[in-house]
JSON list of C-alpha atoms in Angstrom, two decimals:
[
{"chain": "A", "resi": 197, "resn": "MET", "atom": "CA", "xyz": [144.94, 69.59, -9.15]},
{"chain": "A", "resi": 198, "resn": "LEU", "atom": "CA", "xyz": [142.65, 67.51, -6.99]},
{"chain": "A", "resi": 199, "resn": "ARG", "atom": "CA", "xyz": [139.94, 69.98, -7.49]},
{"chain": "A", "resi": 200, "resn": "SER", "atom": "CA", "xyz": [140.19, 69.95, -11.24]},
{"chain": "A", "resi": 201, "resn": "LEU", "atom": "CA", "xyz": [139.96, 66.10, -11.16]},
{"chain": "A", "resi": 202, "resn": "LEU", "atom": "CA", "xyz": [136.77, 66.25, -8.99]},
{"chain": "A", "resi": 203, "resn": "THR", "atom": "CA", "xyz": [135.27, 68.95, -11.43]},
{"chain": "A", "resi": 204, "resn": "ALA", "atom": "CA", "xyz": [136.03, 66.75, -14.43]},
{"chain": "A", "resi": 205, "resn": "ALA", "atom": "CA", "xyz": [134.65, 63.66, -12.61]},
{"chain": "A", "resi": 206, "resn": "SER", "atom": "CA", "xyz": [131.36, 65.46, -11.98]},
{"chain": "A", "resi": 207, "resn": "GLY", "atom": "CA", "xyz": [131.06, 66.08, -15.72]},
{"chain": "A", "resi": 208, "resn": "MET", "atom": "CA", "xyz": [131.85, 62.45, -16.50]},
{"chain": "A", "resi": 209, "resn": "LYS", "atom": "CA", "xyz": [129.24, 61.24, -13.93]},
{"chain": "A", "resi": 210, "resn": "ALA", "atom": "CA", "xyz": [126.59, 63.55, -15.45]},
{"chain": "A", "resi": 211, "resn": "GLN", "atom": "CA", "xyz": [127.31, 62.54, -18.98]},
{"chain": "A", "resi": 212, "resn": "GLN", "atom": "CA", "xyz": [127.20, 58.84, -18.04]},
{"chain": "A", "resi": 213, "resn": "MET", "atom": "CA", "xyz": [123.67, 59.48, -16.75]},
{"chain": "A", "resi": 214, "resn": "GLN", "atom": "CA", "xyz": [122.83, 61.18, -19.98]},
{"chain": "A", "resi": 215, "resn": "VAL", "atom": "CA", "xyz": [124.26, 58.27, -22.04]},
{"chain": "A", "resi": 216, "resn": "ASP", "atom": "CA", "xyz": [122.28, 55.78, -19.84]},
{"chain": "A", "resi": 217, "resn": "THR", "atom": "CA", "xyz": [119.09, 57.75, -20.34]},
{"chain": "A", "resi": 218, "resn": "ILE", "atom": "CA", "xyz": [119.48, 57.97, -24.12]},
{"chain": "A", "resi": 219, "resn": "ALA", "atom": "CA", "xyz": [120.35, 54.23, -24.27]},
{"chain": "A", "resi": 220, "resn": "ASN", "atom": "CA", "xyz": [117.13, 53.42, -22.28]},
{"chain": "A", "resi": 221, "resn": "ASN", "atom": "CA", "xyz": [115.13, 55.66, -24.65]},
{"chain": "A", "resi": 222, "resn": "ILE", "atom": "CA", "xyz": [116.49, 53.87, -27.71]},
{"chain": "A", "resi": 223, "resn": "SER", "atom": "CA", "xyz": [116.16, 50.39, -26.34]},
{"chain": "A", "resi": 224, "resn": "ASN", "atom": "CA", "xyz": [112.38, 51.14, -25.62]},
{"chain": "A", "resi": 225, "resn": "SER", "atom": "CA", "xyz": [111.67, 52.77, -28.98]},
{"chain": "A", "resi": 226, "resn": "ASN", "atom": "CA", "xyz": [109.37, 49.85, -29.80]},
{"chain": "A", "resi": 227, "resn": "THR", "atom": "CA", "xyz": [107.87, 49.48, -26.39]},
{"chain": "A", "resi": 228, "resn": "THR", "atom": "CA", "xyz": [104.05, 50.12, -26.53]},
{"chain": "A", "resi": 229, "resn": "GLY", "atom": "CA", "xyz": [103.09, 53.24, -24.52]},
{"chain": "A", "resi": 230, "resn": "PHE", "atom": "CA", "xyz": [106.77, 54.13, -23.63]},
{"chain": "A", "resi": 231, "resn": "LYS", "atom": "CA", "xyz": [107.50, 57.75, -22.89]},
{"chain": "A", "resi": 232, "resn": "LYS", "atom": "CA", "xyz": [111.13, 58.84, -23.24]},
{"chain": "A", "resi": 233, "resn": "ASN", "atom": "CA", "xyz": [113.04, 60.66, -20.44]},
{"chain": "A", "resi": 234, "resn": "ARG", "atom": "CA", "xyz": [115.13, 63.84, -20.80]},
{"chain": "A", "resi": 235, "resn": "LEU", "atom": "CA", "xyz": [117.63, 64.93, -18.16]},
{"chain": "A", "resi": 236, "resn": "SER", "atom": "CA", "xyz": [118.33, 68.54, -17.17]},
{"chain": "A", "resi": 237, "resn": "PHE", "atom": "CA", "xyz": [121.63, 69.72, -15.75]},
{"chain": "A", "resi": 238, "resn": "GLN", "atom": "CA", "xyz": [122.72, 72.46, -13.44]},
{"chain": "A", "resi": 239, "resn": "SER", "atom": "CA", "xyz": [126.13, 73.78, -12.32]},
{"chain": "A", "resi": 240, "resn": "LEU", "atom": "CA", "xyz": [127.61, 73.05, -8.88]},
{"chain": "A", "resi": 241, "resn": "TYR", "atom": "CA", "xyz": [128.60, 75.74, -6.55]},
{"chain": "A", "resi": 242, "resn": "TYR", "atom": "CA", "xyz": [131.07, 78.46, -7.48]},
{"chain": "A", "resi": 243, "resn": "GLN", "atom": "CA", "xyz": [134.03, 79.61, -5.38]},
{"chain": "A", "resi": 244, "resn": "THR", "atom": "CA", "xyz": [134.24, 83.43, -5.34]},
{"chain": "A", "resi": 245, "resn": "TYR", "atom": "CA", "xyz": [137.72, 84.79, -5.24]},
{"chain": "A", "resi": 246, "resn": "ARG", "atom": "CA", "xyz": [136.64, 88.38, -6.06]},
{"chain": "A", "resi": 247, "resn": "ASN", "atom": "CA", "xyz": [133.16, 89.83, -6.28]},
{"chain": "A", "resi": 248, "resn": "GLN", "atom": "CA", "xyz": [131.90, 91.75, -9.16]},
{"chain": "A", "resi": 249, "resn": "GLY", "atom": "CA", "xyz": [132.30, 95.51, -8.52]},
{"chain": "A", "resi": 250, "resn": "ALA", "atom": "CA", "xyz": [135.08, 94.99, -5.98]},
{"chain": "A", "resi": 251, "resn": "GLU", "atom": "CA", "xyz": [137.54, 97.83, -5.52]},
{"chain": "A", "resi": 252, "resn": "LEU", "atom": "CA", "xyz": [140.92, 97.12, -7.19]},
{"chain": "A", "resi": 253, "resn": "GLY", "atom": "CA", "xyz": [142.42, 100.36, -5.99]},
{"chain": "A", "resi": 254, "resn": "SER", "atom": "CA", "xyz": [142.86, 103.80, -7.33]},
{"chain": "A", "resi": 255, "resn": "GLY", "atom": "CA", "xyz": [139.16, 104.01, -7.93]},
{"chain": "A", "resi": 256, "resn": "ILE", "atom": "CA", "xyz": [139.16, 101.03, -10.34]},
{"chain": "A", "resi": 257, "resn": "VAL", "atom": "CA", "xyz": [136.23, 98.65, -10.02]},
{"chain": "A", "resi": 258, "resn": "ASP", "atom": "CA", "xyz": [136.44, 95.03, -11.08]},
{"chain": "A", "resi": 259, "resn": "ALA", "atom": "CA", "xyz": [133.88, 94.73, -13.88]},
{"chain": "A", "resi": 260, "resn": "THR", "atom": "CA", "xyz": [133.66, 90.90, -13.91]},
{"chain": "A", "resi": 261, "resn": "GLY", "atom": "CA", "xyz": [134.95, 89.59, -10.64]},
{"chain": "A", "resi": 262, "resn": "LEU", "atom": "CA", "xyz": [136.52, 86.12, -10.32]},
{"chain": "A", "resi": 263, "resn": "GLN", "atom": "CA", "xyz": [134.55, 82.95, -9.75]},
{"chain": "A", "resi": 264, "resn": "VAL", "atom": "CA", "xyz": [135.56, 79.32, -10.51]},
{"chain": "A", "resi": 265, "resn": "GLY", "atom": "CA", "xyz": [132.92, 76.57, -10.93]},
{"chain": "A", "resi": 266, "resn": "SER", "atom": "CA", "xyz": [133.24, 73.19, -9.43]},
{"chain": "A", "resi": 267, "resn": "GLY", "atom": "CA", "xyz": [131.41, 71.11, -12.15]},
{"chain": "A", "resi": 268, "resn": "THR", "atom": "CA", "xyz": [127.87, 69.98, -13.01]},
{"chain": "A", "resi": 269, "resn": "GLN", "atom": "CA", "xyz": [125.20, 67.66, -11.78]},
{"chain": "A", "resi": 270, "resn": "VAL", "atom": "CA", "xyz": [121.94, 66.21, -13.03]},
{"chain": "A", "resi": 271, "resn": "ALA", "atom": "CA", "xyz": [119.12, 68.40, -11.68]},
{"chain": "A", "resi": 272, "resn": "GLY", "atom": "CA", "xyz": [116.26, 66.07, -12.62]},
{"chain": "A", "resi": 273, "resn": "SER", "atom": "CA", "xyz": [114.64, 63.92, -15.22]},
{"chain": "A", "resi": 274, "resn": "ALA", "atom": "CA", "xyz": [111.36, 64.61, -17.00]},
{"chain": "A", "resi": 275, "resn": "MET", "atom": "CA", "xyz": [109.16, 62.11, -18.77]},
{"chain": "A", "resi": 276, "resn": "MET", "atom": "CA", "xyz": [108.15, 63.57, -22.25]},
{"chain": "A", "resi": 277, "resn": "MET", "atom": "CA", "xyz": [104.49, 63.21, -22.91]},
{"chain": "A", "resi": 278, "resn": "GLU", "atom": "CA", "xyz": [104.40, 63.74, -26.70]},
{"chain": "A", "resi": 279, "resn": "GLN", "atom": "CA", "xyz": [101.85, 61.75, -28.70]},
{"chain": "A", "resi": 280, "resn": "GLY", "atom": "CA", "xyz": [103.43, 58.54, -29.89]},
{"chain": "A", "resi": 281, "resn": "GLN", "atom": "CA", "xyz": [102.98, 57.01, -33.31]},
{"chain": "A", "resi": 282, "resn": "LEU", "atom": "CA", "xyz": [99.78, 54.95, -33.73]},
{"chain": "A", "resi": 283, "resn": "GLU", "atom": "CA", "xyz": [99.91, 51.56, -35.38]},
{"chain": "A", "resi": 284, "resn": "LEU", "atom": "CA", "xyz": [97.12, 49.46, -36.73]},
{"chain": "A", "resi": 285, "resn": "THR", "atom": "CA", "xyz": [97.63, 45.85, -35.35]},
{"chain": "A", "resi": 286, "resn": "GLY", "atom": "CA", "xyz": [94.47, 44.12, -36.43]},
{"chain": "A", "resi": 287, "resn": "ASN", "atom": "CA", "xyz": [93.75, 43.12, -32.80]},
{"chain": "A", "resi": 288, "resn": "SER", "atom": "CA", "xyz": [90.43, 44.32, -31.45]},
{"chain": "A", "resi": 289, "resn": "PHE", "atom": "CA", "xyz": [91.83, 44.47, -27.96]},
{"chain": "A", "resi": 290, "resn": "ASP", "atom": "CA", "xyz": [94.77, 46.77, -28.78]},
{"chain": "A", "resi": 291, "resn": "LEU", "atom": "CA", "xyz": [93.69, 50.31, -27.81]},
{"chain": "A", "resi": 292, "resn": "ALA", "atom": "CA", "xyz": [95.53, 53.64, -28.33]},
{"chain": "A", "resi": 293, "resn": "ILE", "atom": "CA", "xyz": [95.01, 56.96, -26.58]},
{"chain": "A", "resi": 294, "resn": "GLN", "atom": "CA", "xyz": [95.10, 60.11, -28.62]},
{"chain": "A", "resi": 295, "resn": "GLY", "atom": "CA", "xyz": [95.84, 63.10, -26.51]},
{"chain": "A", "resi": 296, "resn": "GLU", "atom": "CA", "xyz": [96.11, 63.21, -22.70]},
{"chain": "A", "resi": 297, "resn": "GLY", "atom": "CA", "xyz": [95.18, 60.42, -20.36]},
{"chain": "A", "resi": 298, "resn": "PHE", "atom": "CA", "xyz": [96.03, 57.03, -18.94]},
{"chain": "A", "resi": 299, "resn": "PHE", "atom": "CA", "xyz": [94.36, 53.65, -18.54]},
{"chain": "A", "resi": 300, "resn": "ALA", "atom": "CA", "xyz": [93.89, 52.90, -14.81]},
{"chain": "A", "resi": 301, "resn": "VAL", "atom": "CA", "xyz": [95.02, 49.32, -14.06]},
{"chain": "A", "resi": 302, "resn": "ASP", "atom": "CA", "xyz": [94.42, 47.39, -10.95]},
{"chain": "A", "resi": 303, "resn": "GLN", "atom": "CA", "xyz": [97.33, 45.13, -10.03]},
{"chain": "A", "resi": 304, "resn": "PRO", "atom": "CA", "xyz": [97.03, 41.66, -8.40]},
{"chain": "A", "resi": 305, "resn": "SER", "atom": "CA", "xyz": [98.75, 43.27, -5.35]},
{"chain": "A", "resi": 306, "resn": "GLY", "atom": "CA", "xyz": [95.78, 45.67, -4.95]},
{"chain": "A", "resi": 307, "resn": "GLU", "atom": "CA", "xyz": [97.50, 48.77, -6.11]},
{"chain": "A", "resi": 308, "resn": "THR", "atom": "CA", "xyz": [96.26, 50.98, -8.92]},
{"chain": "A", "resi": 309, "resn": "TYR", "atom": "CA", "xyz": [98.78, 52.03, -11.56]},
{"chain": "A", "resi": 310, "resn": "TYR", "atom": "CA", "xyz": [98.40, 53.97, -14.77]},
{"chain": "A", "resi": 311, "resn": "THR", "atom": "CA", "xyz": [99.61, 53.16, -18.31]},
{"chain": "A", "resi": 312, "resn": "ARG", "atom": "CA", "xyz": [99.53, 54.33, -21.94]},
{"chain": "A", "resi": 313, "resn": "ASP", "atom": "CA", "xyz": [100.05, 50.75, -23.00]},
{"chain": "A", "resi": 314, "resn": "GLY", "atom": "CA", "xyz": [96.72, 49.60, -24.53]},
{"chain": "A", "resi": 315, "resn": "SER", "atom": "CA", "xyz": [97.71, 46.17, -25.59]},
{"chain": "A", "resi": 316, "resn": "PHE", "atom": "CA", "xyz": [95.13, 44.28, -23.65]},
{"chain": "A", "resi": 317, "resn": "ARG", "atom": "CA", "xyz": [94.04, 40.65, -23.73]},
{"chain": "A", "resi": 318, "resn": "ARG", "atom": "CA", "xyz": [91.02, 38.75, -22.57]},
{"chain": "A", "resi": 319, "resn": "ASP", "atom": "CA", "xyz": [91.46, 36.26, -19.79]},
{"chain": "A", "resi": 320, "resn": "GLN", "atom": "CA", "xyz": [89.58, 33.00, -19.09]},
{"chain": "A", "resi": 321, "resn": "ASN", "atom": "CA", "xyz": [86.87, 34.98, -17.36]},
{"chain": "A", "resi": 322, "resn": "GLY", "atom": "CA", "xyz": [86.39, 37.47, -20.23]},
{"chain": "A", "resi": 323, "resn": "GLN", "atom": "CA", "xyz": [88.04, 40.37, -18.39]},
{"chain": "A", "resi": 324, "resn": "LEU", "atom": "CA", "xyz": [90.47, 42.67, -20.33]},
{"chain": "A", "resi": 325, "resn": "ARG", "atom": "CA", "xyz": [93.97, 42.58, -18.75]},
{"chain": "A", "resi": 326, "resn": "THR", "atom": "CA", "xyz": [97.38, 43.91, -19.39]},
{"chain": "A", "resi": 327, "resn": "ALA", "atom": "CA", "xyz": [100.32, 41.60, -20.18]},
{"chain": "A", "resi": 328, "resn": "ASN", "atom": "CA", "xyz": [101.39, 41.47, -16.44]},
{"chain": "A", "resi": 329, "resn": "GLY", "atom": "CA", "xyz": [97.84, 40.62, -15.24]},
{"chain": "A", "resi": 330, "resn": "GLY", "atom": "CA", "xyz": [96.48, 43.96, -14.29]},
{"chain": "A", "resi": 331, "resn": "THR", "atom": "CA", "xyz": [92.69, 44.59, -14.89]},
{"chain": "A", "resi": 332, "resn": "LEU", "atom": "CA", "xyz": [91.16, 47.71, -16.32]},
{"chain": "A", "resi": 333, "resn": "ASN", "atom": "CA", "xyz": [89.54, 50.07, -13.76]},
{"chain": "A", "resi": 334, "resn": "PRO", "atom": "CA", "xyz": [86.56, 50.05, -14.08]},
{"chain": "A", "resi": 335, "resn": "PRO", "atom": "CA", "xyz": [86.66, 46.44, -15.35]},
{"chain": "A", "resi": 336, "resn": "ILE", "atom": "CA", "xyz": [85.49, 45.41, -18.85]},
{"chain": "A", "resi": 337, "resn": "THR", "atom": "CA", "xyz": [84.18, 41.90, -19.17]},
{"chain": "A", "resi": 338, "resn": "LEU", "atom": "CA", "xyz": [83.18, 40.23, -22.38]},
{"chain": "A", "resi": 339, "resn": "PRO", "atom": "CA", "xyz": [80.86, 37.06, -22.14]},
{"chain": "A", "resi": 340, "resn": "PRO", "atom": "CA", "xyz": [81.49, 33.89, -24.18]},
{"chain": "A", "resi": 341, "resn": "GLY", "atom": "CA", "xyz": [80.18, 33.83, -27.71]},
{"chain": "A", "resi": 342, "resn": "VAL", "atom": "CA", "xyz": [81.40, 37.28, -28.60]},
{"chain": "A", "resi": 343, "resn": "MET", "atom": "CA", "xyz": [81.73, 37.54, -32.41]},
{"chain": "A", "resi": 344, "resn": "ALA", "atom": "CA", "xyz": [82.99, 41.13, -32.78]},
{"chain": "A", "resi": 345, "resn": "ILE", "atom": "CA", "xyz": [83.75, 44.11, -30.56]},
{"chain": "A", "resi": 346, "resn": "ASN", "atom": "CA", "xyz": [84.01, 47.87, -30.95]},
{"chain": "A", "resi": 347, "resn": "VAL", "atom": "CA", "xyz": [85.37, 50.61, -28.94]},
{"chain": "A", "resi": 348, "resn": "SER", "atom": "CA", "xyz": [83.98, 54.07, -29.73]},
{"chain": "A", "resi": 349, "resn": "GLU", "atom": "CA", "xyz": [86.04, 57.33, -29.50]},
{"chain": "A", "resi": 350, "resn": "ALA", "atom": "CA", "xyz": [84.28, 57.85, -26.19]},
{"chain": "A", "resi": 351, "resn": "GLY", "atom": "CA", "xyz": [85.50, 54.57, -24.89]},
{"chain": "A", "resi": 352, "resn": "VAL", "atom": "CA", "xyz": [82.16, 52.71, -25.01]},
{"chain": "A", "resi": 353, "resn": "VAL", "atom": "CA", "xyz": [82.82, 48.96, -25.50]},
{"chain": "A", "resi": 354, "resn": "SER", "atom": "CA", "xyz": [80.15, 47.21, -27.38]},
{"chain": "A", "resi": 355, "resn": "TYR", "atom": "CA", "xyz": [80.10, 43.70, -28.90]},
{"chain": "A", "resi": 356, "resn": "ILE", "atom": "CA", "xyz": [77.97, 41.49, -31.11]},
{"chain": "A", "resi": 357, "resn": "THR", "atom": "CA", "xyz": [76.99, 38.09, -29.72]},
{"chain": "A", "resi": 358, "resn": "ASP", "atom": "CA", "xyz": [76.68, 34.84, -31.63]},
{"chain": "A", "resi": 359, "resn": "THR", "atom": "CA", "xyz": [72.95, 35.46, -31.89]},
{"chain": "A", "resi": 360, "resn": "GLY", "atom": "CA", "xyz": [73.54, 38.86, -33.55]},
{"chain": "A", "resi": 361, "resn": "ASP", "atom": "CA", "xyz": [72.60, 40.97, -30.55]},
{"chain": "A", "resi": 362, "resn": "ASN", "atom": "CA", "xyz": [74.49, 44.22, -29.95]},
{"chain": "A", "resi": 363, "resn": "GLN", "atom": "CA", "xyz": [75.39, 44.69, -26.33]},
{"chain": "A", "resi": 364, "resn": "THR", "atom": "CA", "xyz": [77.42, 47.12, -24.27]},
{"chain": "A", "resi": 365, "resn": "ALA", "atom": "CA", "xyz": [80.11, 45.85, -21.97]},
{"chain": "A", "resi": 366, "resn": "GLY", "atom": "CA", "xyz": [80.96, 49.20, -20.32]},
{"chain": "A", "resi": 367, "resn": "THR", "atom": "CA", "xyz": [83.03, 52.33, -20.85]},
{"chain": "A", "resi": 368, "resn": "ILE", "atom": "CA", "xyz": [86.81, 52.62, -20.78]},
{"chain": "A", "resi": 369, "resn": "GLN", "atom": "CA", "xyz": [87.61, 55.66, -18.61]},
{"chain": "A", "resi": 370, "resn": "LEU", "atom": "CA", "xyz": [90.83, 57.75, -19.00]},
{"chain": "A", "resi": 371, "resn": "THR", "atom": "CA", "xyz": [92.55, 59.20, -15.96]},
{"chain": "A", "resi": 372, "resn": "ARG", "atom": "CA", "xyz": [94.31, 62.59, -16.08]},
{"chain": "A", "resi": 373, "resn": "PHE", "atom": "CA", "xyz": [96.78, 64.21, -13.76]},
{"chain": "A", "resi": 374, "resn": "PRO", "atom": "CA", "xyz": [97.58, 67.89, -13.14]},
{"chain": "A", "resi": 375, "resn": "ASN", "atom": "CA", "xyz": [101.24, 67.14, -13.75]},
{"chain": "A", "resi": 376, "resn": "ALA", "atom": "CA", "xyz": [101.69, 63.86, -15.66]},
{"chain": "A", "resi": 377, "resn": "MET", "atom": "CA", "xyz": [105.40, 64.43, -15.94]},
{"chain": "A", "resi": 378, "resn": "GLY", "atom": "CA", "xyz": [105.46, 63.93, -12.06]},
{"chain": "A", "resi": 379, "resn": "LEU", "atom": "CA", "xyz": [104.30, 60.34, -12.33]},
{"chain": "A", "resi": 380, "resn": "HIS", "atom": "CA", "xyz": [106.71, 57.61, -11.01]},
{"chain": "A", "resi": 381, "resn": "ALA", "atom": "CA", "xyz": [107.83, 54.94, -13.44]},
{"chain": "A", "resi": 382, "resn": "GLU", "atom": "CA", "xyz": [107.39, 51.43, -11.89]},
{"chain": "A", "resi": 383, "resn": "GLY", "atom": "CA", "xyz": [108.57, 49.48, -14.82]},
{"chain": "A", "resi": 384, "resn": "ALA", "atom": "CA", "xyz": [106.49, 47.14, -17.12]},
{"chain": "A", "resi": 385, "resn": "ASN", "atom": "CA", "xyz": [104.92, 50.30, -18.68]},
{"chain": "A", "resi": 386, "resn": "LEU", "atom": "CA", "xyz": [103.21, 51.23, -15.44]},
{"chain": "A", "resi": 387, "resn": "LEU", "atom": "CA", "xyz": [103.22, 54.64, -13.60]},
{"chain": "A", "resi": 388, "resn": "SER", "atom": "CA", "xyz": [102.13, 55.49, -10.13]},
{"chain": "A", "resi": 389, "resn": "GLU", "atom": "CA", "xyz": [100.74, 58.65, -8.48]},
{"chain": "A", "resi": 390, "resn": "THR", "atom": "CA", "xyz": [103.10, 60.92, -6.59]},
{"chain": "A", "resi": 391, "resn": "ALA", "atom": "CA", "xyz": [102.75, 64.16, -4.72]},
{"chain": "A", "resi": 392, "resn": "SER", "atom": "CA", "xyz": [104.22, 65.84, -7.71]},
{"chain": "A", "resi": 393, "resn": "SER", "atom": "CA", "xyz": [101.73, 64.36, -10.21]},
{"chain": "A", "resi": 394, "resn": "GLY", "atom": "CA", "xyz": [98.75, 65.42, -8.13]},
{"chain": "A", "resi": 395, "resn": "ALA", "atom": "CA", "xyz": [95.60, 63.46, -7.63]},
{"chain": "A", "resi": 396, "resn": "PRO", "atom": "CA", "xyz": [94.11, 61.59, -10.59]},
{"chain": "A", "resi": 397, "resn": "THR", "atom": "CA", "xyz": [90.81, 62.78, -12.16]},
{"chain": "A", "resi": 398, "resn": "ILE", "atom": "CA", "xyz": [88.59, 61.14, -14.72]}
]
């Protein structure tokens, strides 16, 4: 009886984690650059009472054996990297990535994180930053008097000054990983490199 309760409890625990994951995916459905998670499950150990092919006597062989499982557990979670829906915002500093890649963002703490969230803003010094204060790496700085900006498909950021001159501010570089699903979620739409993700490349 106790064993059956433990087996059932393992299923409830696994399903609770599944519900929590689904709830988090739904609650972030409007979060810019969010990638949903999906859990995978695996069975726990089996107790073998009789092996397949065991002799039952009189030359009879057990065709199926007798094993009883002890429940289930969450084997892991995977970040799904499908292309999200693009939305026109009318803000020149809102950028979207089509295909693979991440923006590299330097944090005030000195760490470099990665994100698909391209909702940038210009600070008092003209630098493009994320909502939590991270700066693009390499940095993009726009001087005062910018009348309009343009970002090409190659990531080249150009702008028109108040005198009508067309200038280039730099190029936004995208970072890729051998296994992007191995990145670690830090919160605030930020991801960090792990041994599983592999080293970043540009």
